[in-house]
PDB file of C-alpha atoms and ligand atoms in Angstrom:
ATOM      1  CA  UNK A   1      52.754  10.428 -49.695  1.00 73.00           C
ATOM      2  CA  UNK A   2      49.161   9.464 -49.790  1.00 80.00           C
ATOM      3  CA  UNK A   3      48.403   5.730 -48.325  1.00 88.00           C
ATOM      4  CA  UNK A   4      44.974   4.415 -49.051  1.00 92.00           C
ATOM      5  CA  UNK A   5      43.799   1.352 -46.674  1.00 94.00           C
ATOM      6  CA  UNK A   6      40.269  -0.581 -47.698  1.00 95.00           C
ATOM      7  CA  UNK A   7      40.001  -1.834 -44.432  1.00 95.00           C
ATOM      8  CA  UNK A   8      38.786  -5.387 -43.624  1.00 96.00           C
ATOM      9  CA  UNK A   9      35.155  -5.784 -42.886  1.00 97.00           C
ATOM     10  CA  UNK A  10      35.295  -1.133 -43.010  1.00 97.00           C
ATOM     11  CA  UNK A  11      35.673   1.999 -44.740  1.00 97.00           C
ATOM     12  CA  UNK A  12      38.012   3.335 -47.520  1.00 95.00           C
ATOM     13  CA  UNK A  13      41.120   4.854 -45.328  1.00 94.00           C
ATOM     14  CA  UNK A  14      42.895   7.981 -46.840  1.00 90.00           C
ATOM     15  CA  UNK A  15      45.851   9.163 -45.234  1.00 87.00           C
ATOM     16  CA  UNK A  16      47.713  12.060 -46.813  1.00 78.00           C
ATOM     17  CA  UNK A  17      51.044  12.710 -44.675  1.00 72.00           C
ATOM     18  CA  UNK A  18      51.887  15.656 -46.434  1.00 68.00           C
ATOM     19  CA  UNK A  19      50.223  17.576 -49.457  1.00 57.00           C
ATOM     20  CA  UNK A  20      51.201  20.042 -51.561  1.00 63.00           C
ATOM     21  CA  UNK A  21      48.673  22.547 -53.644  1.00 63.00           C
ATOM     22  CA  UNK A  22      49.479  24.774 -56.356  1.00 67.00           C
ATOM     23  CA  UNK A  23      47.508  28.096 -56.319  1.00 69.00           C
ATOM     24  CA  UNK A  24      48.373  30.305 -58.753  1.00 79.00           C
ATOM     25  CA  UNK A  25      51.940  29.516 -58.065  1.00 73.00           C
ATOM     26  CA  UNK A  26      51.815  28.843 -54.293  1.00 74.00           C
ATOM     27  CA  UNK A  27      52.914  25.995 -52.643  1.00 68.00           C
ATOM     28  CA  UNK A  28      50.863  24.882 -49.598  1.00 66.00           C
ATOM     29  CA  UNK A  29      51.479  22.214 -47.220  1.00 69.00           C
ATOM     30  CA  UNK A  30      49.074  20.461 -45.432  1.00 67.00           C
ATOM     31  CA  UNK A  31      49.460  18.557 -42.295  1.00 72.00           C
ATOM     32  CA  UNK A  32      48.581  14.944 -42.145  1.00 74.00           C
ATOM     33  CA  UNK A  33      44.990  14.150 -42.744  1.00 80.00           C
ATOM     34  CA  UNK A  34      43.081  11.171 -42.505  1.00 88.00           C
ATOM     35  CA  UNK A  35      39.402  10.597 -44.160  1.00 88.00           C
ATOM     36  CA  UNK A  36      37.397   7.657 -43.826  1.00 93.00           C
ATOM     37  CA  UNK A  37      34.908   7.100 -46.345  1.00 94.00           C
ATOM     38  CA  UNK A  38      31.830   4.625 -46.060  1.00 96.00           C
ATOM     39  CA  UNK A  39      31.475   1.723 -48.536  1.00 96.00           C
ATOM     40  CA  UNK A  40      28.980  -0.680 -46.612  1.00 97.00           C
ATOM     41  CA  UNK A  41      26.464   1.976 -47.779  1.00 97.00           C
ATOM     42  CA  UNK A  42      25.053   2.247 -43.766  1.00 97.00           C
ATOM     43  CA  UNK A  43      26.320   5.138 -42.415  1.00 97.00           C
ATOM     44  CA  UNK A  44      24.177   8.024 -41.438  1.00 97.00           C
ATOM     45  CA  UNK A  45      26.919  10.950 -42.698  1.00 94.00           C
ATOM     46  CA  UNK A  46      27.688   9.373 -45.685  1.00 94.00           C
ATOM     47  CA  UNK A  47      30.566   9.596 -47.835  1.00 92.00           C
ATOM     48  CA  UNK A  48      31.965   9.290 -44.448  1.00 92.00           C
ATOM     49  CA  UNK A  49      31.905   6.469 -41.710  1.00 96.00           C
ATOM     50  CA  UNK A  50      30.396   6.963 -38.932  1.00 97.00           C
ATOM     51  CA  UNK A  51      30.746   3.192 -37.318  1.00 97.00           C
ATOM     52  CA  UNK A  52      27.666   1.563 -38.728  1.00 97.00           C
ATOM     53  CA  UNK A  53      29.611  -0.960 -40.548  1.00 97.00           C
ATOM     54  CA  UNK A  54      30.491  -2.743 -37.420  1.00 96.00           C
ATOM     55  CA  UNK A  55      26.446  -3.409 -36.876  1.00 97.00           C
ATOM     56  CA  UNK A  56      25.151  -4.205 -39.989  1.00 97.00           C
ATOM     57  CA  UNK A  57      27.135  -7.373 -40.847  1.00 94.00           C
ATOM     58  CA  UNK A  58      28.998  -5.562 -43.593  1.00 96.00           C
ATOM     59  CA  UNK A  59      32.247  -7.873 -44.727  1.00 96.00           C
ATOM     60  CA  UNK A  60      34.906  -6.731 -47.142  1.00 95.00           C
ATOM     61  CA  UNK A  61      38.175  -7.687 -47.907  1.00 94.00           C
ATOM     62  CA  UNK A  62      41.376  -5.209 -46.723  1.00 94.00           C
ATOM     63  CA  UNK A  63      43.563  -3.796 -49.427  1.00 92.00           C
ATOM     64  CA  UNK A  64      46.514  -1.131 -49.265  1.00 89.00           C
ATOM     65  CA  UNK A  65      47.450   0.943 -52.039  1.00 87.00           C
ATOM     66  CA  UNK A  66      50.422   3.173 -51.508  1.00 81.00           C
ATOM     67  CA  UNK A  67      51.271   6.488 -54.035  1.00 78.00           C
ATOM     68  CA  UNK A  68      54.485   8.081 -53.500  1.00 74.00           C
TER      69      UNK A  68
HETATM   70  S1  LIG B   1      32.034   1.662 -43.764  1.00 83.76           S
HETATM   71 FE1  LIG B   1      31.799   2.487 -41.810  1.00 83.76          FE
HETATM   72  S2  LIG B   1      29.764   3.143 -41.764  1.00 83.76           S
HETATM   73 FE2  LIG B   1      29.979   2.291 -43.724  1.00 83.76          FE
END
């Protein structure tokens, strides 16, 4: 299941409990993961957050999206 979180006032959550990936016919799993990408534009490692958006003033509104 992949969850994706636009947190209030923060950064584009991804969590992905549990992926699988098809290489040439094999299945991989991959242990749960969870990427934070930047959308008040501040952030000094961009696509990711690095905390900026709690210092610049940045407001946004939260939204979950859940894909089974
Ligand atoms: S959203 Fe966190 S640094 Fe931009």
């Amino acid at each position: 299941m992949t969850k994706i979180k636009i947190a209030e006032n923060g950064p584009i959550l991804i969590e992905v409990n549990k992926a699988i990936i098809h290489k040439a016919g094999i299945v991989e799993e991959i242990p749960r993961k969870l990427i934070a990408h930047c959308r008040c534009g501040q952030s000094s490692n961009k696509p990711f957050c690095d905390g900026s958006h709690k210092s610049c003033g940045f407001s946004g509104e939260l939204v979950e999206i859940e894909i089974q």
